[in-house]
CSV table of C-alpha atoms in Angstrom, one decimal:
chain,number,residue,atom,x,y,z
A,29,UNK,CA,0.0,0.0,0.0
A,30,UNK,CA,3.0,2.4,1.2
A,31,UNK,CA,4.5,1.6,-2.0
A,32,UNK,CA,1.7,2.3,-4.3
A,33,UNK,CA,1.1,5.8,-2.8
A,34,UNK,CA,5.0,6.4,-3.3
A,35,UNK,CA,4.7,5.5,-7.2
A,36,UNK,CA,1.8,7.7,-7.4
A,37,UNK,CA,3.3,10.7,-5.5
A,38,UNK,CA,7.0,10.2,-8.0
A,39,UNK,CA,4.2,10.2,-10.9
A,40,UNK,CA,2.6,13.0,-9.9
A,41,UNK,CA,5.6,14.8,-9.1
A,42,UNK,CA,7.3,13.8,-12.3
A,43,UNK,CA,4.0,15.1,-14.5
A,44,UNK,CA,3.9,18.3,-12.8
A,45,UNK,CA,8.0,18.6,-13.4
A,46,UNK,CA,6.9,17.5,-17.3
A,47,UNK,CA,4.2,20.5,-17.1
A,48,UNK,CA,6.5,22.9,-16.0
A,49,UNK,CA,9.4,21.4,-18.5
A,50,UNK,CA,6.6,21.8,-21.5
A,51,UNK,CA,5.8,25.2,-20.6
A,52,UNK,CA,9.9,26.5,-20.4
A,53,UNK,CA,9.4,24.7,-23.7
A,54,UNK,CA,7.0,26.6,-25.2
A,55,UNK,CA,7.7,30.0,-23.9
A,56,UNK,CA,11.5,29.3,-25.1
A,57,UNK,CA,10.0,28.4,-28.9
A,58,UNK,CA,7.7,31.5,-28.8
A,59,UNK,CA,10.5,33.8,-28.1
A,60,UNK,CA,12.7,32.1,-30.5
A,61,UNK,CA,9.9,32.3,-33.1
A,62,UNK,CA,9.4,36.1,-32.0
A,63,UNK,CA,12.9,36.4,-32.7
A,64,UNK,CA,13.4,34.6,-35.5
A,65,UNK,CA,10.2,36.5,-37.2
A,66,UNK,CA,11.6,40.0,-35.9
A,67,UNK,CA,14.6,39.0,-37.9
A,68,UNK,CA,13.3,37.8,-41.0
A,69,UNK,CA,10.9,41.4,-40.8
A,70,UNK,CA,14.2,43.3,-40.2
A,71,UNK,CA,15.9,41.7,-43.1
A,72,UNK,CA,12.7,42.2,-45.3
A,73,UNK,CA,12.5,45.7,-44.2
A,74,UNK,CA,16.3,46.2,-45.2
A,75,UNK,CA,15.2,44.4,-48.9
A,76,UNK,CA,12.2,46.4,-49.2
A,77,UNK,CA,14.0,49.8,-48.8
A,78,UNK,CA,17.0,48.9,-50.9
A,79,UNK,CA,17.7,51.0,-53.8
A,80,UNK,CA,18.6,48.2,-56.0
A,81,UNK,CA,15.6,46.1,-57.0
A,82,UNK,CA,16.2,42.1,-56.0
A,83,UNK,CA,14.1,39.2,-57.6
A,84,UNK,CA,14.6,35.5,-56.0
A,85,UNK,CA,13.5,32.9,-58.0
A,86,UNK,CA,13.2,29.3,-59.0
A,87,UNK,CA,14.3,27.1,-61.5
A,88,UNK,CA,10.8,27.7,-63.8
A,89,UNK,CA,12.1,31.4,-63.2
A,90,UNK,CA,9.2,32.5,-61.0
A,91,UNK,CA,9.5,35.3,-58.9
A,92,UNK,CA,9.1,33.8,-55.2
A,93,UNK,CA,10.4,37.3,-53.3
A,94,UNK,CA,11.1,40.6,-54.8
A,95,UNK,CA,11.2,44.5,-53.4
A,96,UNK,CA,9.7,45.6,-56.9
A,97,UNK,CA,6.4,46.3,-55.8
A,98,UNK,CA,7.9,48.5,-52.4
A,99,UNK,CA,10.4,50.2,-54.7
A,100,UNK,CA,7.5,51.0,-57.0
A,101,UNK,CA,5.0,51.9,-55.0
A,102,UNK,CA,2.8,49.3,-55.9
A,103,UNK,CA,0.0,46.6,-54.4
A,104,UNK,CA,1.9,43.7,-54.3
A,105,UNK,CA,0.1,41.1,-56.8
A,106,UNK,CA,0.0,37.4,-55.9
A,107,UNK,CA,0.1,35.7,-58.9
A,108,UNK,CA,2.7,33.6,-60.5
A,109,UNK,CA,5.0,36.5,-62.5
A,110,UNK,CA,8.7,36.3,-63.7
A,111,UNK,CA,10.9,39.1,-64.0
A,112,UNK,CA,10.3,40.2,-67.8
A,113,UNK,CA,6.0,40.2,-66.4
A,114,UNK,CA,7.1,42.0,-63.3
A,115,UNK,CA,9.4,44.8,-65.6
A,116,UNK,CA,7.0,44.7,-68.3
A,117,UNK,CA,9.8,43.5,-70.8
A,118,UNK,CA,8.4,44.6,-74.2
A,119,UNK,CA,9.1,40.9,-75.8
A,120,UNK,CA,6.8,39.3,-72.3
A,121,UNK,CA,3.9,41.6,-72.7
A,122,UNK,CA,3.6,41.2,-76.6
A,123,UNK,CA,3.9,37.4,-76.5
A,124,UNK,CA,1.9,37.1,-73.1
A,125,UNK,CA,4.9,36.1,-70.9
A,126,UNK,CA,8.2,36.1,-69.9
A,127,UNK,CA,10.3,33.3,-71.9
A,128,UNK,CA,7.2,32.6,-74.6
A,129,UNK,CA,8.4,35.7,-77.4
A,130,UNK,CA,10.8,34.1,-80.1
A,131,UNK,CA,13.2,36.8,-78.8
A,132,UNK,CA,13.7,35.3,-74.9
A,133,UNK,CA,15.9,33.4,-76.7
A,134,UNK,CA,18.7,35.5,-77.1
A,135,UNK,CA,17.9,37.1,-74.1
A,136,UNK,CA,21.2,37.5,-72.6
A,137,UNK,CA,19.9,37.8,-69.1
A,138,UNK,CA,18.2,34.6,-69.2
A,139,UNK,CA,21.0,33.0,-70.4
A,140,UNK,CA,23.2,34.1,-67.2
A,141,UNK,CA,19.9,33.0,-65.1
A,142,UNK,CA,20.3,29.3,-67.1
A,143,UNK,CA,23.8,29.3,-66.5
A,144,UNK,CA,23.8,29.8,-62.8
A,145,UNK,CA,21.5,26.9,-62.4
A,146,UNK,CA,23.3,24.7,-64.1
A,147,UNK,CA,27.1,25.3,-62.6
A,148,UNK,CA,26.0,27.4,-59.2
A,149,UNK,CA,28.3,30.3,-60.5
A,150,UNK,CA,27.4,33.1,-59.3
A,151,UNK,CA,27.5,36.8,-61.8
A,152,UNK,CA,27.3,40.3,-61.4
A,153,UNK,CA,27.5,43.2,-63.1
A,154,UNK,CA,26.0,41.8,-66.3
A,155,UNK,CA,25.6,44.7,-68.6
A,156,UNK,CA,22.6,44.2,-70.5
A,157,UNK,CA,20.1,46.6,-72.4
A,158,UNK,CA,16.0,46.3,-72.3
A,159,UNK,CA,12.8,47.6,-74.0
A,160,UNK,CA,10.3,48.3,-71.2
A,161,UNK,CA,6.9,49.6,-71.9
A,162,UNK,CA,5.2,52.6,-70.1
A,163,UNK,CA,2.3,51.4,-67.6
A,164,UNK,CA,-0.5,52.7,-70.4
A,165,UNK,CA,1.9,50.5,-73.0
A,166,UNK,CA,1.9,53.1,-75.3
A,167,UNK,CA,6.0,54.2,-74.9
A,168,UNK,CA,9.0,51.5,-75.3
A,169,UNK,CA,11.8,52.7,-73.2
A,170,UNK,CA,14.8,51.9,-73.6
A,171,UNK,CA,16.6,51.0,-70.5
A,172,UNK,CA,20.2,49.8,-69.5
A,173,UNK,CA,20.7,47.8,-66.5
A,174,UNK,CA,23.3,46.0,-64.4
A,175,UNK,CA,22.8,41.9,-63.5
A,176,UNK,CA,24.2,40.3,-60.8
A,177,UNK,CA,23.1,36.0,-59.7
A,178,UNK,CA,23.7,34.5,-56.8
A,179,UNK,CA,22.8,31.0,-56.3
A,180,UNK,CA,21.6,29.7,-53.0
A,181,UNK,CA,20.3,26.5,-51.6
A,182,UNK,CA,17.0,27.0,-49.6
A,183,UNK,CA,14.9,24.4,-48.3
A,184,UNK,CA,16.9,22.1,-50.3
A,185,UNK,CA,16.2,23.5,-53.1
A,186,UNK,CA,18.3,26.2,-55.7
A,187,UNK,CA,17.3,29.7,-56.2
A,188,UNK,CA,19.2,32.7,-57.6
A,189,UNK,CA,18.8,36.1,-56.5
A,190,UNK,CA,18.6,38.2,-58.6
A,191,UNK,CA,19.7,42.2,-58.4
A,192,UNK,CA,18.8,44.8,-61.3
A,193,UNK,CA,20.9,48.3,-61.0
A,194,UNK,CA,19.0,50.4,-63.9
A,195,UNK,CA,22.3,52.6,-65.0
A,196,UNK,CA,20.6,54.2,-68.0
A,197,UNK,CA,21.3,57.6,-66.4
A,198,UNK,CA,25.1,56.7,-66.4
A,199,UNK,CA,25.1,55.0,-70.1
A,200,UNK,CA,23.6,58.8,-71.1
A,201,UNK,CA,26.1,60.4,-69.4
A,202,UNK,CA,28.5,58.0,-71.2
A,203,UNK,CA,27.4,58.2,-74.9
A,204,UNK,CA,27.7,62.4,-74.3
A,205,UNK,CA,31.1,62.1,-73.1
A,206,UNK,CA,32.1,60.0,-76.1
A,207,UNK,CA,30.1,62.6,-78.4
A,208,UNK,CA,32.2,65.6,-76.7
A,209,UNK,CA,35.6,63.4,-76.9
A,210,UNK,CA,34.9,63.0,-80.4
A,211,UNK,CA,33.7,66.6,-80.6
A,212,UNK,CA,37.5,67.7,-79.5
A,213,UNK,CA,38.8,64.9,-81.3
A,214,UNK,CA,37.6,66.6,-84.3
A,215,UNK,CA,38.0,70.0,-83.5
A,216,UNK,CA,41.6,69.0,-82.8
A,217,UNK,CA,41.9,67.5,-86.6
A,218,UNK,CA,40.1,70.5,-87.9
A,219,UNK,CA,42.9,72.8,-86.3
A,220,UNK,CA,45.6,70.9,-87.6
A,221,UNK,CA,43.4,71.1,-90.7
A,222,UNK,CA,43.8,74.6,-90.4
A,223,UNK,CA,47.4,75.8,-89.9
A,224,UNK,CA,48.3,73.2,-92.6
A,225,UNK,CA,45.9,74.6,-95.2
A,226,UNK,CA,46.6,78.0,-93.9
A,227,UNK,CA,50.3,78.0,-94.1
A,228,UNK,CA,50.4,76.5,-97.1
A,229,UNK,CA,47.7,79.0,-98.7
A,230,UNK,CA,49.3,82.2,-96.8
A,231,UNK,CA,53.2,81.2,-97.8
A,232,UNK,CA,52.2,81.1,-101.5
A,233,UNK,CA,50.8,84.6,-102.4
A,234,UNK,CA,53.3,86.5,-100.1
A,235,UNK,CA,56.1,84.7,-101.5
A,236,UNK,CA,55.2,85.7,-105.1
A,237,UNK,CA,54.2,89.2,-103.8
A,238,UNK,CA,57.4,89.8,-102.2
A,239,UNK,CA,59.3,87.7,-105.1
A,240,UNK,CA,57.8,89.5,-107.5
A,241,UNK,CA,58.0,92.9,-105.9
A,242,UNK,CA,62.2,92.6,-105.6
A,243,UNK,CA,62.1,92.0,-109.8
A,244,UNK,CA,59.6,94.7,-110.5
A,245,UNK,CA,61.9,97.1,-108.1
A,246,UNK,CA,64.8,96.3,-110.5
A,247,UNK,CA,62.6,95.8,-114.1
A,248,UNK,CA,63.8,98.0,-117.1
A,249,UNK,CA,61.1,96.7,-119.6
A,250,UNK,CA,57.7,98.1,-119.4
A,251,UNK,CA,56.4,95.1,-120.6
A,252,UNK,CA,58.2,92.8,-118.2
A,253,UNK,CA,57.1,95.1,-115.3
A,254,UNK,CA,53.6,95.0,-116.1
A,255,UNK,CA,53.2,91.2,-116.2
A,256,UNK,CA,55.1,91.3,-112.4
A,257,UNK,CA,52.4,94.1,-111.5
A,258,UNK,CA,50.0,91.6,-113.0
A,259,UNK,CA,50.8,88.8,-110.7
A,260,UNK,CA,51.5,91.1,-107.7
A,261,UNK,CA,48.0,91.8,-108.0
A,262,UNK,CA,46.5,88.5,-108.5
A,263,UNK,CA,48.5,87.2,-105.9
A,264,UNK,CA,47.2,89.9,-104.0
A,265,UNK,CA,43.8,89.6,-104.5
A,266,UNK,CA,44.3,85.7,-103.4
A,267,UNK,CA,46.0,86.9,-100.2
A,268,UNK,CA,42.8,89.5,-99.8
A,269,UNK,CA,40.2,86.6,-100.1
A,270,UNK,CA,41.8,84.5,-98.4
A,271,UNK,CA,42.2,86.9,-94.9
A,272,UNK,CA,38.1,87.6,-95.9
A,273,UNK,CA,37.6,83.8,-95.6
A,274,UNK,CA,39.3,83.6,-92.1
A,275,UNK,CA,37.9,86.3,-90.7
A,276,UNK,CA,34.1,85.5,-92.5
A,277,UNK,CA,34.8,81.5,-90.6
A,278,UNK,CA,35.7,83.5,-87.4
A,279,UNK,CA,32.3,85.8,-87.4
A,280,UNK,CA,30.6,82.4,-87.8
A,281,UNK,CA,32.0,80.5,-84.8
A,282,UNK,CA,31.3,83.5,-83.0
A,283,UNK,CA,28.0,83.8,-84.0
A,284,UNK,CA,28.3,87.1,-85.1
A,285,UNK,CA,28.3,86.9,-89.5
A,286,UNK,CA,26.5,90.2,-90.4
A,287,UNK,CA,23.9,90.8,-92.6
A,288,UNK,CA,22.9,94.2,-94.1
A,289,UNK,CA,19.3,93.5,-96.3
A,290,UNK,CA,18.3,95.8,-99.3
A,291,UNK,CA,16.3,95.9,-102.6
A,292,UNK,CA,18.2,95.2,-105.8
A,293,UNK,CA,17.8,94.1,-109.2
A,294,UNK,CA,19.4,90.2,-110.0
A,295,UNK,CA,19.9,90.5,-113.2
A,296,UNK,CA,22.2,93.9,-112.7
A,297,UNK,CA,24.1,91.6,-110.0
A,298,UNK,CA,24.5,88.9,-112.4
A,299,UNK,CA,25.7,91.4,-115.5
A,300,UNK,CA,28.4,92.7,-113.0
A,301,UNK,CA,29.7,89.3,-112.4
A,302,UNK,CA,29.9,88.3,-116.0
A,303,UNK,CA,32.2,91.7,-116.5
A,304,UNK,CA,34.3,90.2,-113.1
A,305,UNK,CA,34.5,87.0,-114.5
A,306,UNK,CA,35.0,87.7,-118.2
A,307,UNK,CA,38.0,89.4,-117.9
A,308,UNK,CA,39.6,86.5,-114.8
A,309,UNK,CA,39.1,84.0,-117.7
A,310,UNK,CA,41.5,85.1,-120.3
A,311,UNK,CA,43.7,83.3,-118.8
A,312,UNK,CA,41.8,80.4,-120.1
A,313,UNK,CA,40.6,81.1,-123.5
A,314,UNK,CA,39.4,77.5,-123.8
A,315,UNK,CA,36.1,78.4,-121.5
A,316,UNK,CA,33.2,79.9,-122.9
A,317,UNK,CA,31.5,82.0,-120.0
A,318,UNK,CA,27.7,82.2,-120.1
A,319,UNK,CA,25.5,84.5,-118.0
A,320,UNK,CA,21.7,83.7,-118.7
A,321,UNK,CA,20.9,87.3,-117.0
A,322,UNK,CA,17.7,89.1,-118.7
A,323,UNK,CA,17.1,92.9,-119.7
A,324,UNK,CA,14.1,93.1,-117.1
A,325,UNK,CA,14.6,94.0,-113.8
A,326,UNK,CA,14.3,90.7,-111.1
A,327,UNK,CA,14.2,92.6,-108.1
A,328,UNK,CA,14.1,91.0,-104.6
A,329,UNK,CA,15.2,91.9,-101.0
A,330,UNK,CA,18.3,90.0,-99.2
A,331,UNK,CA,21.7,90.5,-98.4
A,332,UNK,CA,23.2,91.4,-101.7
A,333,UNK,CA,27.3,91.0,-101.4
A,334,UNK,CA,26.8,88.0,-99.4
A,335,UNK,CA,24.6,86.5,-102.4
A,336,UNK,CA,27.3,87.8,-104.4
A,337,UNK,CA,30.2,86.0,-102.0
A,338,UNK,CA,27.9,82.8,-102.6
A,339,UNK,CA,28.1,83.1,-106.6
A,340,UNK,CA,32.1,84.1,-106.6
A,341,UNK,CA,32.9,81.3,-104.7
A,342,UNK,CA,30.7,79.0,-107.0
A,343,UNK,CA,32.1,80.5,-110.1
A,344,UNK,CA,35.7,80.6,-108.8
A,345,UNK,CA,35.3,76.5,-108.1
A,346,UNK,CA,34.2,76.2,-111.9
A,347,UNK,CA,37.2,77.7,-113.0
A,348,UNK,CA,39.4,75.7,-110.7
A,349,UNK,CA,37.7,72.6,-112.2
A,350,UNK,CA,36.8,73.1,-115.9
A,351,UNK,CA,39.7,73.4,-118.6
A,352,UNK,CA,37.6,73.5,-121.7
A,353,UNK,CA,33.9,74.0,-122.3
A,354,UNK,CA,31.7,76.6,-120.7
A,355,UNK,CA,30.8,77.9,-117.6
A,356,UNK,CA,27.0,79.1,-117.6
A,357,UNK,CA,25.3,80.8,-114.5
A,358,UNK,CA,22.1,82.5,-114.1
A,359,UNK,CA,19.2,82.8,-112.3
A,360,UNK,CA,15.3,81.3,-111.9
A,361,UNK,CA,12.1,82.5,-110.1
A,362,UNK,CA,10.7,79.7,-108.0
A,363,UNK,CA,6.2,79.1,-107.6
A,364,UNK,CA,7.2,79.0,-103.9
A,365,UNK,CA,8.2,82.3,-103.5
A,366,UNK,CA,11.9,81.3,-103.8
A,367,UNK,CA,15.0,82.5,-106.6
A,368,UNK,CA,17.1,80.4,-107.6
A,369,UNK,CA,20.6,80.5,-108.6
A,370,UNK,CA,22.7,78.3,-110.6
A,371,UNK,CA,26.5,78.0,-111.6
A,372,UNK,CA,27.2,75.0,-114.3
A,373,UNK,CA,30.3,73.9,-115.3
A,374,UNK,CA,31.5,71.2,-117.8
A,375,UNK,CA,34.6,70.3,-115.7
A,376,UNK,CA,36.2,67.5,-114.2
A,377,UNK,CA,32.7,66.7,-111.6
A,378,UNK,CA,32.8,65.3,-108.5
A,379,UNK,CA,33.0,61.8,-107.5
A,380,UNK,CA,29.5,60.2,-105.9
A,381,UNK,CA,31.0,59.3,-102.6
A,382,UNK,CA,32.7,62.8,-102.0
A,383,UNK,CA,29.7,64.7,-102.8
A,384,UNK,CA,28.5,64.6,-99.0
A,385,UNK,CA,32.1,65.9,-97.7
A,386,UNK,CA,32.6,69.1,-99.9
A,387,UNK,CA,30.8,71.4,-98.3
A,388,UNK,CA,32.6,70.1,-94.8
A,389,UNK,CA,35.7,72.4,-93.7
A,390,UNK,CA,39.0,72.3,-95.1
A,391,UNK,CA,37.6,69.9,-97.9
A,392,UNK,CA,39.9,69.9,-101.1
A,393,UNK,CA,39.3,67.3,-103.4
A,394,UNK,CA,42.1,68.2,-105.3
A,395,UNK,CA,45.3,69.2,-103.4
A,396,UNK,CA,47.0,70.4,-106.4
A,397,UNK,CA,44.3,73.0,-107.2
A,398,UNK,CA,45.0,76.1,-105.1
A,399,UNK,CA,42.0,77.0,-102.3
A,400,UNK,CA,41.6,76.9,-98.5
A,401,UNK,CA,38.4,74.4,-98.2
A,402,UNK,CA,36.8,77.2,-97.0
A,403,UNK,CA,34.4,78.8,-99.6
A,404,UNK,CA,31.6,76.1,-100.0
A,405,UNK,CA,31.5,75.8,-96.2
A,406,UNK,CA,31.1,79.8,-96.0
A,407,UNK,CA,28.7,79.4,-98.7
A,408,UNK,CA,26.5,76.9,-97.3
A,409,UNK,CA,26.0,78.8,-93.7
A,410,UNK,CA,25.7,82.0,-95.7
A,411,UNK,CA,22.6,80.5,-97.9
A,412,UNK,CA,21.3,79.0,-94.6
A,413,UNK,CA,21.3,82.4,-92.8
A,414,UNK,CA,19.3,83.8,-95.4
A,415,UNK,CA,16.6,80.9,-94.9
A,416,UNK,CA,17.7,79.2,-98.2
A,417,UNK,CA,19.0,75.7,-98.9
A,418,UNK,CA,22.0,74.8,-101.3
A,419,UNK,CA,23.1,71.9,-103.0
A,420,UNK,CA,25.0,69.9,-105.8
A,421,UNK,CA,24.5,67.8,-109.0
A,422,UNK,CA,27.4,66.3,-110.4
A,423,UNK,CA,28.4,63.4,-113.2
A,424,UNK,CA,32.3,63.0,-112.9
A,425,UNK,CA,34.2,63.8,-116.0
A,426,UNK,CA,30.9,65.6,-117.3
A,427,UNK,CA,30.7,68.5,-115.2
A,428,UNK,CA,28.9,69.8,-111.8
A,429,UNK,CA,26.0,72.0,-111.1
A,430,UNK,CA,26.1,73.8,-108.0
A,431,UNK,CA,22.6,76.0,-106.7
A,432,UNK,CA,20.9,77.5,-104.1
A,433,UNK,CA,17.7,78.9,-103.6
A,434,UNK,CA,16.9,82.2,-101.2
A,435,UNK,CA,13.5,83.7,-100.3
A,436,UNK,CA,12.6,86.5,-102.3
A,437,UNK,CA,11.9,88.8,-99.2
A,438,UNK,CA,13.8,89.5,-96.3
A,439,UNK,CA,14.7,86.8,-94.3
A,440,UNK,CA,15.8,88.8,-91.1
């Protein structure tokens, strides 16, 4: 009897010792699971308010966690998505889902995703470029981003977490310091350009003036000292046009190319440089010079000596080019309010793929041929400045046919 009430006492005792045991028990697992909730909250809260947006996924590429929706300010949607569904990937919405356009194919950062799967490498800084669409759909933007992949084994099973750094701010900022490097880059080939053109093209009419000034100081023969006072003057007149051109290609970087507007008549303008031009080709009888000007008065209001600049520098070209054959200019009224001028040639021509360069700085398409590269660049900005267009037509060996047209009222 004394030992049944002693087993049933140590029972008793032992049950209440299991209670109290259980309870420890449970209070210790609550705080643990407290603990171990605050944590994961504290790391989720860290995730959400990351800059960089994270995507953890499976093997079927399914987004299981992500910190798009909190970086986006979005509800956060339940359903089964995968990255290009959650980015709206411009290949996913058009095909109805990430991986099922023909182009997820050559998605390069699927591949990387693949990749990591199959050797648990892990990635980063993948540069890689997308086409997102706008929330309405109606805008693609383009968007560079960075990829990084890490693999990880959770649960027993192999995820990869994904982080996207969108960079397309930087790549901007990139491509214009390229465009400015190459901007210098050019303006430093362009100077060169320059000095070599320019010291070239300066040397050559001061040595001849100065050459030919020594022999005229010590000429006997009339004859003989007109011909050096001939070419003291041409060379003279080169060296003139030449400081004009300089000093005309400065006023245009500076933006400050003048323009003084007046009424005049064309044909009177064209008749003066047929007498300019008549007597600059003697020295090339071979050239027949042809001036379709009319007796009628064409009168219009623009910049007269800068139209004028325009058709010397045209008609100084022809010469440069043509050997035999005519050089015919002239003049057309335009239905759209518009007068056009033309200066045809039957010289050398210009060959098809240089066409788009001549009218670039420092251009010479023949280096023998004397000329800075400068007067179809003036001429082009000084057309354009008087809200008129320019341009070319050429068959080479047959001849060229450079125009331009102008308003026939003021254009300031």
């Amino acid at each position: 009897m004394i030992l049944s009430y002693v087993a049933t006492g140590i029972l008793f005792a032992f049950g209440i010792l299991m209670s109290v045991k259980y309870r420890q028990l449970q209070e210790r697992t609550s705080r643990e699971k407290e603990s171990v909730s605050q944590k994961l909250h504290d790391s989720d809260e860290i995730l959400q308010k990351l800059g960089t947006c994270f995507f953890l996924i499976d093997k079927n590429f399914v987004v299981q966690k992500t910190n798009y929706y909190t970086l986006n300010r979005l509800p956060e949607d339940k359903s089964i998505k995968r990255v290009g569904d959650l980015l709206h990937c411009k290949n996913a919405v058009e095909a109805g889902g990430c991986g099922m356009h023909e182009h997820c194919k050559l998605c390069g950062i699927r591949a990387k995703i693949s990749c990591t799967f199959e050797d648990g490498k892990d990635f980063s800084r993948f540069e890689a470029s997308m086409k997102l669409l706008s929330a309405d759909r109606q805008q693609i933007l383009p968007c560079d981003v960075y990829v990084s992949g890490t693999c990880l084994n959770i649960d027993g099973g192999f995820r990869v977490l994904l982080t996207i750094n969108d960079i397309s701010e930087l790549k901007n900022v990139e491509r214009l310091l390229l465009l400015e490097k190459e901007n210098v880059l050019s303006c430093d080939k362009l100077k060169a350009s320059f000095i070599e053109n320019m010291s070239h093209e300066v040397r050559t009419p001061l040595n001849a003036i100065v050459g030919f000034s020594s022999l005229l100081a010590t000429a006997s023969d009339k004859e003989e000292k007109d011909m050096y006072i001939d070419i003291i003057n041409q060379n003279n007149d080169r060296l003139l046009k030449l400081i004009n051109d300089i000093l005309d290609l400065s006023q245009i970087d500076s933006g400050t190319l003048n323009f003084q507007y007046s009424d005049f008549d064309v044909n009177d303008l064209l008749r003066e440089l047929y007498e300019l031009f008549k007597f600059r080709l003697k020295e090339k009888p071979d050239i027949t010079l042809l001036c379709d000007a009319g007796l009628d008065p064409i009168m219009i209001r623009t910049e007269r000596q800068r139209v004028m600049q325009v058709l010397i520098n045209l008609l100084t070209n022809a010469m440069k080019f043509t050997q035999q054959g005519e050089i015919r200019f002239g003049c057309q009224l335009k239905e759209d309010n518009e007068i056009y001028f033309f200066v045809t040639d039957t010289g050398s021509g210009i060959p098809e793929d240089e066409r788009d360069k001549i009218f670039n700085r420092f251009i010479k398409l023949d280096r023998e041929i004397p000329g800075t590269g400068l007067g179809l660049t003036l001429s082009q900005t000084i057309v354009e400045k008087l809200g008129g267009r320019i341009g070319v037509e050429s068959q080479q060996g047959i001849g060229s046919t450079f125009w331009f047209a102008v308003p026939l009222g003021a254009y300031d």
